[in-house]
Coordinates of C-alpha atoms and ligand atoms in Angstrom, one line a residue:
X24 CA 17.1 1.8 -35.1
X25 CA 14.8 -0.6 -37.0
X26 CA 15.3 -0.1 -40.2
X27 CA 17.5 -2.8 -41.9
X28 CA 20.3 -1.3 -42.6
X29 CA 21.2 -0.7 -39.0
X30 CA 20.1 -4.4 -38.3
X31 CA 22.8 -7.0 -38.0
X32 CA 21.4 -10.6 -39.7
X33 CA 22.2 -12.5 -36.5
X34 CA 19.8 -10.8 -34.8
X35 CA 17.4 -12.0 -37.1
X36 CA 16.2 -15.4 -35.3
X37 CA 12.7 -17.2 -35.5
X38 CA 11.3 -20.2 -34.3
X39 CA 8.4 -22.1 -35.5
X40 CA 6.2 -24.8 -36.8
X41 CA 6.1 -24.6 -41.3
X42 CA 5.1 -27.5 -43.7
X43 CA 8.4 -27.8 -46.5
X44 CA 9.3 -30.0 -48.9
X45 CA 12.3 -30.0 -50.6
X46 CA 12.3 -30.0 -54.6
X47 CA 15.7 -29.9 -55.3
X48 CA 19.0 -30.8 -55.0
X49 CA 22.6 -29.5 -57.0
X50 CA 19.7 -28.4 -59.7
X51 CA 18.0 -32.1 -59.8
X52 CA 14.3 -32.6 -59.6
X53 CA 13.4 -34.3 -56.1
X54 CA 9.7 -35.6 -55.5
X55 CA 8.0 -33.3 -53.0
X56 CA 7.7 -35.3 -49.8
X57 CA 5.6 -32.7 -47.6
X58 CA 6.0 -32.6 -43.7
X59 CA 5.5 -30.5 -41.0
X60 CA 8.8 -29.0 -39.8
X61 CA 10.2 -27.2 -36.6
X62 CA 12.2 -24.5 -38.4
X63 CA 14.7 -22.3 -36.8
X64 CA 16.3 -19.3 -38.4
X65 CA 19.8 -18.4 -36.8
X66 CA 23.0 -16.8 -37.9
X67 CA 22.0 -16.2 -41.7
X68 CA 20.8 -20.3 -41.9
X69 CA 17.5 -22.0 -41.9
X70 CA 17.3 -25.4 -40.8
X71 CA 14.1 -27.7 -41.3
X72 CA 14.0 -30.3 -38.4
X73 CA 11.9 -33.9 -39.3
X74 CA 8.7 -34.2 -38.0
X75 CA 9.0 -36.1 -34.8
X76 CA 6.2 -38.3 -35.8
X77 CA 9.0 -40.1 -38.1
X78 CA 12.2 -39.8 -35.8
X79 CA 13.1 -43.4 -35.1
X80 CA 13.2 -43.0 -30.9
X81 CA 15.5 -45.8 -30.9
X82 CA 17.8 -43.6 -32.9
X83 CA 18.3 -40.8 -29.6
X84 CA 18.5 -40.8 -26.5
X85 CA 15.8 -39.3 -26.2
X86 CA 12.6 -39.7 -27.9
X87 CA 12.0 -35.9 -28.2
X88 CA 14.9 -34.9 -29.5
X89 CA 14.6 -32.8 -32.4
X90 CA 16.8 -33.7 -35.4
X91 CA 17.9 -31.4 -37.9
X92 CA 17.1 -32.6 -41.6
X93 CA 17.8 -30.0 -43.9
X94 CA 20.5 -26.8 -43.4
X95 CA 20.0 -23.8 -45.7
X96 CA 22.4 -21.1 -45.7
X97 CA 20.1 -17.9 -46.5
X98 CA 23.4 -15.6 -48.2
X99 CA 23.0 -15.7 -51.9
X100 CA 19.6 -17.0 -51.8
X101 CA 16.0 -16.2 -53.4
X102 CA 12.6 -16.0 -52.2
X103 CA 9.3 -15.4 -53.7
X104 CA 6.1 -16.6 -53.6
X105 CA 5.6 -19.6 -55.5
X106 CA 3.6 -20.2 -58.6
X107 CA 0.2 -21.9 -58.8
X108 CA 1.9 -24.5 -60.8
X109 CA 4.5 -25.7 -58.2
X110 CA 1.6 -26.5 -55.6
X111 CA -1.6 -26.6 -55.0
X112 CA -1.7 -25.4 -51.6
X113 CA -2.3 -22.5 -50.5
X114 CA 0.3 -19.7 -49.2
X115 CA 3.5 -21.6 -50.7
X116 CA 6.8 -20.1 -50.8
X117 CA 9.6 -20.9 -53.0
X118 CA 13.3 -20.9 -51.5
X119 CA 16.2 -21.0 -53.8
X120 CA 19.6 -21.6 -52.7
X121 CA 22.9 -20.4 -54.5
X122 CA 23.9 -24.1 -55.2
X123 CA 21.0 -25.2 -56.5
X124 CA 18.5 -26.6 -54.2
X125 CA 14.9 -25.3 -53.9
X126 CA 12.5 -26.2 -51.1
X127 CA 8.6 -24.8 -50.9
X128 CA 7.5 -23.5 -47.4
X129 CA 4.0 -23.0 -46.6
X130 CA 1.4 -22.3 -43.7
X131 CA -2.2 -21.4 -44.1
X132 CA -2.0 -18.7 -41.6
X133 CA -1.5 -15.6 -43.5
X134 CA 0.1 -13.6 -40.9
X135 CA 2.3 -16.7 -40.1
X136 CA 3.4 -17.3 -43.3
X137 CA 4.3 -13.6 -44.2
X138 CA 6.0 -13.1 -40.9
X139 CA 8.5 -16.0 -42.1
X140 CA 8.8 -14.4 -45.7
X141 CA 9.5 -11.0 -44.1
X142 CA 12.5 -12.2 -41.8
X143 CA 13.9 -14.4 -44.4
X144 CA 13.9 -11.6 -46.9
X145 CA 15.4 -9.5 -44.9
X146 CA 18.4 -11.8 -43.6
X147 CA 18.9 -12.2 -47.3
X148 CA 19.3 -8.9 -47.9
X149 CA 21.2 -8.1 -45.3
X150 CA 24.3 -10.9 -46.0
X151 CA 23.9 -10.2 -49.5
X152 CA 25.0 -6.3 -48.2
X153 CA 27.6 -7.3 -45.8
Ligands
I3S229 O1 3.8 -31.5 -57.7 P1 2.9 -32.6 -57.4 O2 3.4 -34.0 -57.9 O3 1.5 -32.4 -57.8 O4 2.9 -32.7 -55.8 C1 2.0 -33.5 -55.1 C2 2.6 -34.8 -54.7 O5 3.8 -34.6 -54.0 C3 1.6 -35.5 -53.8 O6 2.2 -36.8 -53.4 P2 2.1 -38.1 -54.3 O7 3.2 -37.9 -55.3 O8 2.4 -39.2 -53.3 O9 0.8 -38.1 -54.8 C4 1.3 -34.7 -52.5 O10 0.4 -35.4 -51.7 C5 0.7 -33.4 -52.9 O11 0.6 -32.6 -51.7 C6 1.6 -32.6 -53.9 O12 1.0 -31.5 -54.4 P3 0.8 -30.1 -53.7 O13 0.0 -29.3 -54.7 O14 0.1 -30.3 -52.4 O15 2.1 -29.4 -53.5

């Protein structure tokens, strides 16, 4: 069926374009450094590829190559919408890892953005009940 319950989280998976920052690390303040990310969502874990715009292409083989930046394992993990005091931009998520490190995720599609707080909500739930 649908519901979630009968849902395993692997076959939870999304693709897509999001702007993130990452505000911190192990608990520690980080400056927000915003960038458009290719984000993929797979196996219970998010990860936030650099904007190809600042991939060295020296650094590859080639020039497209998408290189992961930051891994985020979704069990034991918050979401919520964030406050208007964490950013001034519109439709901004807040992602809160259980060691510590929070990024914001936004998009100013509406249905975009609440697609990718839907599935990420429920692959929380659903490692935090396996
Ligand atoms: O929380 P802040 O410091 O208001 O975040 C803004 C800064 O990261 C700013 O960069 P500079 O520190 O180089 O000025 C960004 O350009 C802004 O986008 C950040 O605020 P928003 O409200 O957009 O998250």
């Amino acid at each position: 069926g649908n519901s979630p319950e009968s849902q395993h989280y692997s076959s939870l998976e999304k693709a897509g374009i999001l702007n993130k920052t990452k505000v911190a690390e192990n608990g520690k303040r980080l400056r927000k450094n915003w960038a458009q990310s290719w984000t993929v969502l797979h196996d219970g874990i998010l990860t936030f590829h650099k904007d190809p715009k600042y991939t060295p292409a020296g650094m590859s083989t080639k020039s497209n190559q998408i290189v992961p930046e930051y891994t985020v394992e979704l069990k034991g993990a918050t979401l919520s919408w964030a406050s208007k005091e964490k950013s001034s931009k519109k439709n901004v998520l807040e992602l809160k890892t259980r060691h510590g490190s929070e990024y914001l995720i936004q998009y100013d599609t509406d249905s975009i953005i609440h697609d990718w707080k839907k599935i990420i909500s429920d692959t929380i739930k659903l490692l935090h009940d396996h």
